[in-house]
PDB file of C-alpha atoms in Angstrom:
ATOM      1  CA  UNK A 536       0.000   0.000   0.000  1.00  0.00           C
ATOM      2  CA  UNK A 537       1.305   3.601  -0.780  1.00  0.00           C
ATOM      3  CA  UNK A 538       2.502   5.786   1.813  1.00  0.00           C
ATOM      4  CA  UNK A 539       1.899   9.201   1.762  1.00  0.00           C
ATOM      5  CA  UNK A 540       2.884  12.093   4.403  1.00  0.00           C
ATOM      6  CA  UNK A 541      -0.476  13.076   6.789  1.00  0.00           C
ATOM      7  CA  UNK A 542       0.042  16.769   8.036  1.00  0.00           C
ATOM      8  CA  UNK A 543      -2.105  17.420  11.140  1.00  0.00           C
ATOM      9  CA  UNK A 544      -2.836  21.371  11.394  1.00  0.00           C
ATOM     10  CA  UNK A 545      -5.021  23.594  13.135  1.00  0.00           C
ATOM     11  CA  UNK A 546      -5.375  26.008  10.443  1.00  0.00           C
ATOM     12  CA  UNK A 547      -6.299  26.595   6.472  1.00  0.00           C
ATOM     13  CA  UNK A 548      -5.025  29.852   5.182  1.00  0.00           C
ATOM     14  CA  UNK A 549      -6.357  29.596   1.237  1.00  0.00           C
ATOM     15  CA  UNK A 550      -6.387  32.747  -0.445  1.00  0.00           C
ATOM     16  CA  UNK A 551      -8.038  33.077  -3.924  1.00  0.00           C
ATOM     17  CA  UNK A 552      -6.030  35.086  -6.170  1.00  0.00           C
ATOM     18  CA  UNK A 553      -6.134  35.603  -9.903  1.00  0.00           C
ATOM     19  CA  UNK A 554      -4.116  33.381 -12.224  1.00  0.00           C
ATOM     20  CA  UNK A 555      -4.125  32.394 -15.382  1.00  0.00           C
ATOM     21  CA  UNK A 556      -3.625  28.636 -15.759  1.00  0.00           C
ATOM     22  CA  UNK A 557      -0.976  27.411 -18.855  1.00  0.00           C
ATOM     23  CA  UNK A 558      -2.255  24.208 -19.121  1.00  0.00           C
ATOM     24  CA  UNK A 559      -5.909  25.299 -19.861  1.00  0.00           C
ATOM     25  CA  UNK A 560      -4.796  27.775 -22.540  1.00  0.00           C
ATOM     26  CA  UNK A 561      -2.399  25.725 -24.343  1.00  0.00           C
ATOM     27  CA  UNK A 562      -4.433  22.659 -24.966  1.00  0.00           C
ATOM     28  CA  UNK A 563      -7.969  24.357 -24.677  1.00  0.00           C
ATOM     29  CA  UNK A 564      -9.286  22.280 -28.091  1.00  0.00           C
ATOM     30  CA  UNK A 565      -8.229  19.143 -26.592  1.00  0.00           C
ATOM     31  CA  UNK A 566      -9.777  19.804 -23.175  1.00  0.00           C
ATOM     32  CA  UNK A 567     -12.974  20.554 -24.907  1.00  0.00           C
ATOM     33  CA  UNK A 568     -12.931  17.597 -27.344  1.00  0.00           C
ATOM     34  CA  UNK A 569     -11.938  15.480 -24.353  1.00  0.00           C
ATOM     35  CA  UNK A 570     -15.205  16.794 -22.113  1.00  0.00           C
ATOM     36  CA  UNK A 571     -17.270  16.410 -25.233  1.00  0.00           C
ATOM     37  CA  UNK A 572     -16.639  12.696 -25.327  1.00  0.00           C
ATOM     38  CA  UNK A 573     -16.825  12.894 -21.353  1.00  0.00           C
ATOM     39  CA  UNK A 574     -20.735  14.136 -21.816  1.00  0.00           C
ATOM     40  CA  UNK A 575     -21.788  12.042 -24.566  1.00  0.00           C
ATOM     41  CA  UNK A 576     -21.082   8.762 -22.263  1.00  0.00           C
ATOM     42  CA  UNK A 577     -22.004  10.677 -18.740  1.00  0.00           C
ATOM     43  CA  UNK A 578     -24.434  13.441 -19.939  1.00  0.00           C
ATOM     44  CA  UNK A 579     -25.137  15.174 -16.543  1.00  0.00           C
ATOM     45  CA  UNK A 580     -21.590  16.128 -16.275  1.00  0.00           C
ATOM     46  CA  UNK A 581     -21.335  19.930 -15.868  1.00  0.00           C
ATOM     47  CA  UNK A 582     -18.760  22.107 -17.125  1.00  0.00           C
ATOM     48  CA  UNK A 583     -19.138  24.999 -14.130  1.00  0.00           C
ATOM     49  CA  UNK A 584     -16.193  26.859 -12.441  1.00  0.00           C
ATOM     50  CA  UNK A 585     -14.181  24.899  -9.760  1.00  0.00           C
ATOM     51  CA  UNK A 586     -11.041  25.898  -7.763  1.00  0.00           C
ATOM     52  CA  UNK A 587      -7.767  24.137  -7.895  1.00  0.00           C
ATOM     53  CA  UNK A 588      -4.181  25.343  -5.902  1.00  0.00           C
ATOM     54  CA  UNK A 589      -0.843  26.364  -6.482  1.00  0.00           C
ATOM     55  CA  UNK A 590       2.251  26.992  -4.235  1.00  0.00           C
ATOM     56  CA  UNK A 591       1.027  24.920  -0.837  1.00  0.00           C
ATOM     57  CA  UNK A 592       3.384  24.641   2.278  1.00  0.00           C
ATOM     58  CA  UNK A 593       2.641  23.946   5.423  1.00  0.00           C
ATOM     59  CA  UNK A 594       4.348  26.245   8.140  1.00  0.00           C
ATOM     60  CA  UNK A 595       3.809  25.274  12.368  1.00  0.00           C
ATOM     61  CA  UNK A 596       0.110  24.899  12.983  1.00  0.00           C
ATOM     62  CA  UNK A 597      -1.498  25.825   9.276  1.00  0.00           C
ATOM     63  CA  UNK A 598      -1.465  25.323   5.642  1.00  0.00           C
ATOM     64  CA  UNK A 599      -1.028  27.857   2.937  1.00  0.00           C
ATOM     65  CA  UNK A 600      -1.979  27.913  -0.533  1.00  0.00           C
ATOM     66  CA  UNK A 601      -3.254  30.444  -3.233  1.00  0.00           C
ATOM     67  CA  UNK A 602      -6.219  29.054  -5.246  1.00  0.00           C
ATOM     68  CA  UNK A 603      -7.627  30.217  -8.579  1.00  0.00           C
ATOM     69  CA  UNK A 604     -10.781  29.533 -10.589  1.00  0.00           C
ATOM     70  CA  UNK A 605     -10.530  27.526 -13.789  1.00  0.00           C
ATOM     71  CA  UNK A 606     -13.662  25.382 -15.439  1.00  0.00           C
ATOM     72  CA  UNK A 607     -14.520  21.540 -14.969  1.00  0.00           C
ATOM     73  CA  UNK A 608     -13.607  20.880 -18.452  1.00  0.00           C
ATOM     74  CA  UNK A 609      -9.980  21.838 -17.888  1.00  0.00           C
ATOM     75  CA  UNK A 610      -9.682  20.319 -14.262  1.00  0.00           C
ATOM     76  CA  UNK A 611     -11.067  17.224 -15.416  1.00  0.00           C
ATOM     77  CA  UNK A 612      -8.865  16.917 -18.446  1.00  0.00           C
ATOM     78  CA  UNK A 613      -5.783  17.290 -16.007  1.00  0.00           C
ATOM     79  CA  UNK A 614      -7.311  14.206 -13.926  1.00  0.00           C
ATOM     80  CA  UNK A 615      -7.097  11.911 -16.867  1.00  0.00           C
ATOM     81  CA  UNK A 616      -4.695  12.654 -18.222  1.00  0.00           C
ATOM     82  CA  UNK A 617      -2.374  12.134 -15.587  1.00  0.00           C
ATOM     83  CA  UNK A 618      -1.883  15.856 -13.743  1.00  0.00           C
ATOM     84  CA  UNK A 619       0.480  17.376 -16.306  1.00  0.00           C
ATOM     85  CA  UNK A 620       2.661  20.310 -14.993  1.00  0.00           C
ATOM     86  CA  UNK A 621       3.632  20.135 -11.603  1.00  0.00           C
ATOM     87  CA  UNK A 622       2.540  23.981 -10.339  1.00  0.00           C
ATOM     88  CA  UNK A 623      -1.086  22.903  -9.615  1.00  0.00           C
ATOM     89  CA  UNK A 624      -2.283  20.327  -6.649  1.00  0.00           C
ATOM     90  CA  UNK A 625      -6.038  19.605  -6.115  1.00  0.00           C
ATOM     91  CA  UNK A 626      -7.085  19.930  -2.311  1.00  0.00           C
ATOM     92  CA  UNK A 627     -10.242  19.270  -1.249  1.00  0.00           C
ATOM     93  CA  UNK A 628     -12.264  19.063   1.872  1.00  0.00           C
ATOM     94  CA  UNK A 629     -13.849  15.361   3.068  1.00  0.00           C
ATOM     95  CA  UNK A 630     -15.816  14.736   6.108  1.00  0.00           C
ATOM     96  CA  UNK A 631     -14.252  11.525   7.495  1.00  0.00           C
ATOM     97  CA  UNK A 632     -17.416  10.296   9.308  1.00  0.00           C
ATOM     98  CA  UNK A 633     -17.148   7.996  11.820  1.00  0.00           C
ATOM     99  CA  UNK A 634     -19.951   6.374  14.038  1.00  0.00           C
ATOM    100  CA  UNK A 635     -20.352   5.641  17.951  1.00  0.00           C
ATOM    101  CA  UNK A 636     -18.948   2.096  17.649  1.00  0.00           C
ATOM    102  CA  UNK A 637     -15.565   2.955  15.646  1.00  0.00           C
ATOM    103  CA  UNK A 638     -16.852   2.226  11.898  1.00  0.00           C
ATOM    104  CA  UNK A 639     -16.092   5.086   8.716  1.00  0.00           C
ATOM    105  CA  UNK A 640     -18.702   5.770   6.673  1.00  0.00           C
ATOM    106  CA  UNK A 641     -17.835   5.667   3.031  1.00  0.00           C
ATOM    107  CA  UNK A 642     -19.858   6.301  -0.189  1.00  0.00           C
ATOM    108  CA  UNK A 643     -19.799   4.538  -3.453  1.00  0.00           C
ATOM    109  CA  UNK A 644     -20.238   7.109  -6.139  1.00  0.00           C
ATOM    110  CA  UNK A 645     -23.220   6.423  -8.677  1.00  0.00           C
ATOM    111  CA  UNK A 646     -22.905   5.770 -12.753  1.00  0.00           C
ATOM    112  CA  UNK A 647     -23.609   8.972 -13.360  1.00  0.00           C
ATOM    113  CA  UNK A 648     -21.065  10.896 -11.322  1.00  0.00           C
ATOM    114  CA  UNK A 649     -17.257  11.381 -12.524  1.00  0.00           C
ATOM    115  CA  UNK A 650     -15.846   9.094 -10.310  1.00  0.00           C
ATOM    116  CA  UNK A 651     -18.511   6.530 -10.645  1.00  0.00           C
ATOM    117  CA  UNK A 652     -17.463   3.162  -8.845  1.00  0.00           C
ATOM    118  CA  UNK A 653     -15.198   4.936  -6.485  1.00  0.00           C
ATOM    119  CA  UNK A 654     -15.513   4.503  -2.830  1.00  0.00           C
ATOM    120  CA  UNK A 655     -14.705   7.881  -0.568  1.00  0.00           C
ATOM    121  CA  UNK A 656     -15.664  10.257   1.866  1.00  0.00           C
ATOM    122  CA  UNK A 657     -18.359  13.197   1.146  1.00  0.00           C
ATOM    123  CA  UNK A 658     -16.232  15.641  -0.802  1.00  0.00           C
ATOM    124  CA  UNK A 659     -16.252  18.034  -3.931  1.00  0.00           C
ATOM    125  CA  UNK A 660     -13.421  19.634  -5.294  1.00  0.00           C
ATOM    126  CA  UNK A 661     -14.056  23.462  -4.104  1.00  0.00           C
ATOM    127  CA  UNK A 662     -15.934  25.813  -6.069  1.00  0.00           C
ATOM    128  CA  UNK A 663     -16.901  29.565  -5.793  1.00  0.00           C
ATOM    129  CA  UNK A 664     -20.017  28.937  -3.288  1.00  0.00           C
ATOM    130  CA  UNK A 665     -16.926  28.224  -1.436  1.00  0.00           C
ATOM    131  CA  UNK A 666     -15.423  31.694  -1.611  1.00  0.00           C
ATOM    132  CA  UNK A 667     -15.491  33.716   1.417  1.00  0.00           C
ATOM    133  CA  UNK A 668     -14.135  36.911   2.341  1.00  0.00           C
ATOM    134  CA  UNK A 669     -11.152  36.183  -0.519  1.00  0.00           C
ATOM    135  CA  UNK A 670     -11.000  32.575   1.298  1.00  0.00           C
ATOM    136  CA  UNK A 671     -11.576  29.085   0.100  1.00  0.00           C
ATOM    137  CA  UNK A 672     -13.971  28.034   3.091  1.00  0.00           C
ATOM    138  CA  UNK A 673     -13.343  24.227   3.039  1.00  0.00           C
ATOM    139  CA  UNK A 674     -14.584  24.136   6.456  1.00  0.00           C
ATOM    140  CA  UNK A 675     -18.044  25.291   5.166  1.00  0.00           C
ATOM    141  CA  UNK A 676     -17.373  22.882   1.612  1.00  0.00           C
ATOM    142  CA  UNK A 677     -17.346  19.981   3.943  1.00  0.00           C
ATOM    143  CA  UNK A 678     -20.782  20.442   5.206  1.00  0.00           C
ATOM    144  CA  UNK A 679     -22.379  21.187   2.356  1.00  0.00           C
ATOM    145  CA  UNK A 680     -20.807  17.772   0.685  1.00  0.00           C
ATOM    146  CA  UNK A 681     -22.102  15.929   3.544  1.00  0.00           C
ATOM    147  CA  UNK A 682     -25.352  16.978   3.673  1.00  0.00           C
ATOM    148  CA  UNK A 683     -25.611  16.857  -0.151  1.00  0.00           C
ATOM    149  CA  UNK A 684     -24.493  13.283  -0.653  1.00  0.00           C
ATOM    150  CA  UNK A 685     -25.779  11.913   3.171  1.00  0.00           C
ATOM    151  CA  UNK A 686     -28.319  14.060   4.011  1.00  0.00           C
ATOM    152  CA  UNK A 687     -26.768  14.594   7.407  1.00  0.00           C
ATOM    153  CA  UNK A 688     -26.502  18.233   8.818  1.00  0.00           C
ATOM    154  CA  UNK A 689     -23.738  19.750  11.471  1.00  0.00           C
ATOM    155  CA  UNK A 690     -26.293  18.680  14.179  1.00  0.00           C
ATOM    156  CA  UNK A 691     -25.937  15.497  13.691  1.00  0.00           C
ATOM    157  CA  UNK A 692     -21.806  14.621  14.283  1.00  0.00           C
ATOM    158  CA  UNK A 693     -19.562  16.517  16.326  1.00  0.00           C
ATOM    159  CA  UNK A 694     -16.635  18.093  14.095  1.00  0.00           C
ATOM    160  CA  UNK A 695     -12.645  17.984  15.420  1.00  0.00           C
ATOM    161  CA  UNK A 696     -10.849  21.703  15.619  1.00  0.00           C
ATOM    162  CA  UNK A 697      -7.753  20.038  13.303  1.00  0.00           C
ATOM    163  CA  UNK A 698      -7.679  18.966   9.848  1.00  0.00           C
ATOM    164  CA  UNK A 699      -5.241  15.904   8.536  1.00  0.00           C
ATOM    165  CA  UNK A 700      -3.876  16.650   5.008  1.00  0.00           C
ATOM    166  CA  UNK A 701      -3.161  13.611   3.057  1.00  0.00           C
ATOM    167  CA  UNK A 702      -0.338  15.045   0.374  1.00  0.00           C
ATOM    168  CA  UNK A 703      -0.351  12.334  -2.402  1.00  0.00           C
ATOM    169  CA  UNK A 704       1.495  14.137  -4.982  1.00  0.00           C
ATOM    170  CA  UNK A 705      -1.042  16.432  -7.127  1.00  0.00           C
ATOM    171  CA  UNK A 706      -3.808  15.377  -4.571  1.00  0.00           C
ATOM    172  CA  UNK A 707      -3.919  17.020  -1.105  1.00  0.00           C
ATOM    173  CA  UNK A 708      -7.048  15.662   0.812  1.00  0.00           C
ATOM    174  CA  UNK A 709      -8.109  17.844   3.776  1.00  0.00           C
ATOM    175  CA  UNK A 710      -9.716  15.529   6.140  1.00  0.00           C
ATOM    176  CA  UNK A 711     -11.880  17.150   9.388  1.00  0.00           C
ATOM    177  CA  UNK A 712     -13.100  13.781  11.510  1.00  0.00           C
ATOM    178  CA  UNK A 713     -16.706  13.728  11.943  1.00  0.00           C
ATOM    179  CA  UNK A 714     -18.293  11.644  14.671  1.00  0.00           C
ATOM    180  CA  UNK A 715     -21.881  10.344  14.848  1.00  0.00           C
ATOM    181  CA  UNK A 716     -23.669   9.289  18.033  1.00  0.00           C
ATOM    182  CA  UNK A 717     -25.479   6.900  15.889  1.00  0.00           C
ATOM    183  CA  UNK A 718     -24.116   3.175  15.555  1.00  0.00           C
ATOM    184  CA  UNK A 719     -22.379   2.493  12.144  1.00  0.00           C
ATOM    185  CA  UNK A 720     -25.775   0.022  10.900  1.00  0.00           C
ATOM    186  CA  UNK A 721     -27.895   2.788  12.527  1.00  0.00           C
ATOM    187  CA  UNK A 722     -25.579   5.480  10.810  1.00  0.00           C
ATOM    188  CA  UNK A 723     -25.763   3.557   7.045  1.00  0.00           C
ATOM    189  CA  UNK A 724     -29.744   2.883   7.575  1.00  0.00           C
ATOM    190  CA  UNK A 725     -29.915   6.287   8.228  1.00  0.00           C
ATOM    191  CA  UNK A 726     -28.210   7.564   5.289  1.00  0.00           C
ATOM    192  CA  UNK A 727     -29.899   4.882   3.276  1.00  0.00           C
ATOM    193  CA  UNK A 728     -33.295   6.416   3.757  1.00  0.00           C
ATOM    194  CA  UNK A 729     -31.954  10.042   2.798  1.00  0.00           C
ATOM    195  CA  UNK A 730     -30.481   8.517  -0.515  1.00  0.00           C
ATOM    196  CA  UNK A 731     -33.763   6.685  -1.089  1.00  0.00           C
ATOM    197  CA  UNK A 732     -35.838  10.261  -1.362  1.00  0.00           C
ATOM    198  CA  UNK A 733     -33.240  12.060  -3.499  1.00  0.00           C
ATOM    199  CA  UNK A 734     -34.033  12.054  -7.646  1.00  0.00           C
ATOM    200  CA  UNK A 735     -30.915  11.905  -8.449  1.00  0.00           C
ATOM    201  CA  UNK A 736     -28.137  10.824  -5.649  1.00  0.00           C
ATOM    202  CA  UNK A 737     -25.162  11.023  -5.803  1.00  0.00           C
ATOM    203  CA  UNK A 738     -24.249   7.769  -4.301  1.00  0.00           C
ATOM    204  CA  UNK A 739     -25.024   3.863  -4.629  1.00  0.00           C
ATOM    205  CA  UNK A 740     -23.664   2.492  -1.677  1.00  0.00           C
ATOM    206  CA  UNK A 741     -22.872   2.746   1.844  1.00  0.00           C
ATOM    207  CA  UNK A 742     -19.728   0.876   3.199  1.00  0.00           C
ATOM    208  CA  UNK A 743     -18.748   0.631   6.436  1.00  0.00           C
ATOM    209  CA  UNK A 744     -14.893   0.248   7.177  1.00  0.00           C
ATOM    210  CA  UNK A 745     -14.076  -1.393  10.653  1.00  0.00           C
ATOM    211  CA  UNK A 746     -10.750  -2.625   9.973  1.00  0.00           C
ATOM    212  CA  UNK A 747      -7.810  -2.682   7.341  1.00  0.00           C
ATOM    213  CA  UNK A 748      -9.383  -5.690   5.748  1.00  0.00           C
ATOM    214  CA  UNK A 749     -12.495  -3.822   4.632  1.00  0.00           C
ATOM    215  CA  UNK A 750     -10.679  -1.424   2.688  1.00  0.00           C
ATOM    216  CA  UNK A 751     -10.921  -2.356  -1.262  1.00  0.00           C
ATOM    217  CA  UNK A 752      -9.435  -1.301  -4.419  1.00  0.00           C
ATOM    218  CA  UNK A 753     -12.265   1.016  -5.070  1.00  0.00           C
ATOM    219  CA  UNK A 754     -11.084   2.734  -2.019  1.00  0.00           C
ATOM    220  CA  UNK A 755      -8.423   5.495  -3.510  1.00  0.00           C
ATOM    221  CA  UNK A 756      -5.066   4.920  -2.162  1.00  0.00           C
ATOM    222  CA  UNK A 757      -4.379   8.053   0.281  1.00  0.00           C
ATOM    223  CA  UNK A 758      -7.555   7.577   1.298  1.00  0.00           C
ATOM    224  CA  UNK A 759      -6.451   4.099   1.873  1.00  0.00           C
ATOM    225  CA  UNK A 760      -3.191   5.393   3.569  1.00  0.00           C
ATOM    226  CA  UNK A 761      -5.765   7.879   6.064  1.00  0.00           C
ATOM    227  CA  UNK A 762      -7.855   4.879   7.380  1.00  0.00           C
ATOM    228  CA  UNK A 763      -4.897   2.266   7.625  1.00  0.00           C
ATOM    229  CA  UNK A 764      -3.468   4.992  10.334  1.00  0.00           C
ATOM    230  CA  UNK A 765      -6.110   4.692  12.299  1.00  0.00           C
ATOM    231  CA  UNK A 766      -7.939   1.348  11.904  1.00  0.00           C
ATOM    232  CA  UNK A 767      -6.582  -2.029  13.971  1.00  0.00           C
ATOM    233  CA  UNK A 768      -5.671  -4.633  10.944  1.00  0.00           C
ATOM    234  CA  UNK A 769      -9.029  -7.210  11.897  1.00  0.00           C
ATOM    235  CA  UNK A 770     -12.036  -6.956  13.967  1.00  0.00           C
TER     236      UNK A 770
END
């Protein structure tokens, strides 16, 4: 399993500041050719604005990074076809739920989403809702991801004062434990029921993760590397 370095701070300090991306300029007729082909296989895919980061360090207690606004089409492109260009990261909030009795909560994202088949957290790469006072609010991100894709509201788990940033290379996952009262079968029924109302949800599957040997291969790997710190190896 990949190791990656896991960065516990008290502090996000992520200013949005104007830049012009290289990547998205030089090769905008591929990107849109590439999201063309993207939407006529997954047609609710959504070209809207999204923010990505550049120049991230971590200094005592926080982490620093500018962020600038690019489109879906362009940040999408760079997923697939393998991050080119090494001045841009994507970091992202995720709500690592966890119930009374010790079990994560994971989704399994739905056919129609870009990551379909992929097991995670809530989380959604940052957008401009997420702008405040010049500010990427991933704080505020997180619980709008979890109550989007669970259903569950800030009243319902008690949130830690640190974050855990998982840096795996152009990926830096910002992590804020979440902890349910609820047992994790009560805790998946319970989500279950919320996913059952929704038109159009954004998950297929709950998953519970007690140990190391529940993690899978649709589990991404530094999310991998997040639970095996923290889970026993069997239950």
């Amino acid at each position: 399993m990949a190791s990656f370095p896991i960065h516990r701070v008290k502090r996000l300090d992520l200013r949005v500041t104007p830049w012009r991306w290289p990547f998205a300029q030089a090769r905008r007729a591929e990107i849109d050719a590439h999201f063309a082909e993207l939407r006529r296989k997954t047609p609710q895919l959504w070209n809207g604005r999204v923010l990505l980061g550049r120049d991230p360090r971590f200094t005592d207690d926080t982490f620093r990074a500018d962020y600038f606004e690019t489109d879906f089409a362009s940040f999408i492109a760079w997923r697939d076809w393998g991050y080119p260009g090494a001045a841009v990261f994507n970091g992202f909030g995720m709500g690592a739920l966890r119930s009374r009795d010790g079990a994560y909560v994971l989704g399994e994202m739905a056919a129609h989403t870009a990551n379909a088949g992929k097991i995670y957290f809530a989380a959604g790469t940052p957008d401009l809702d997420d702008i405040r006072d010049g500010q990427v609010d991933i704080a505020g991100s997180v619980v709008r991801e979890v109550a989007e894709e669970t259903g569950l509201t800030e009243a319902d788990y008690r949130t830690a004062d640190d974050w855990d940033c998982v840096v795996a290379g152009p990926l830096i996952a910002l992590m804020r434990a979440l902890v349910s009262d609820l047992a994790g079968e009560a805790l998946r029924a319970r989500i279950e029921a919320n996913l059952a109302g929704q038109a159009t949800p954004e998950l297929s599957a709950i998953h519970l993760i007690r140990s190391q040997r529940d993690i899978t291969a649709a589990v991404p790997s530094y999310m991998a590397a997040y639970l095996t710190a923290r889970l026993p190896d069997r239950v």
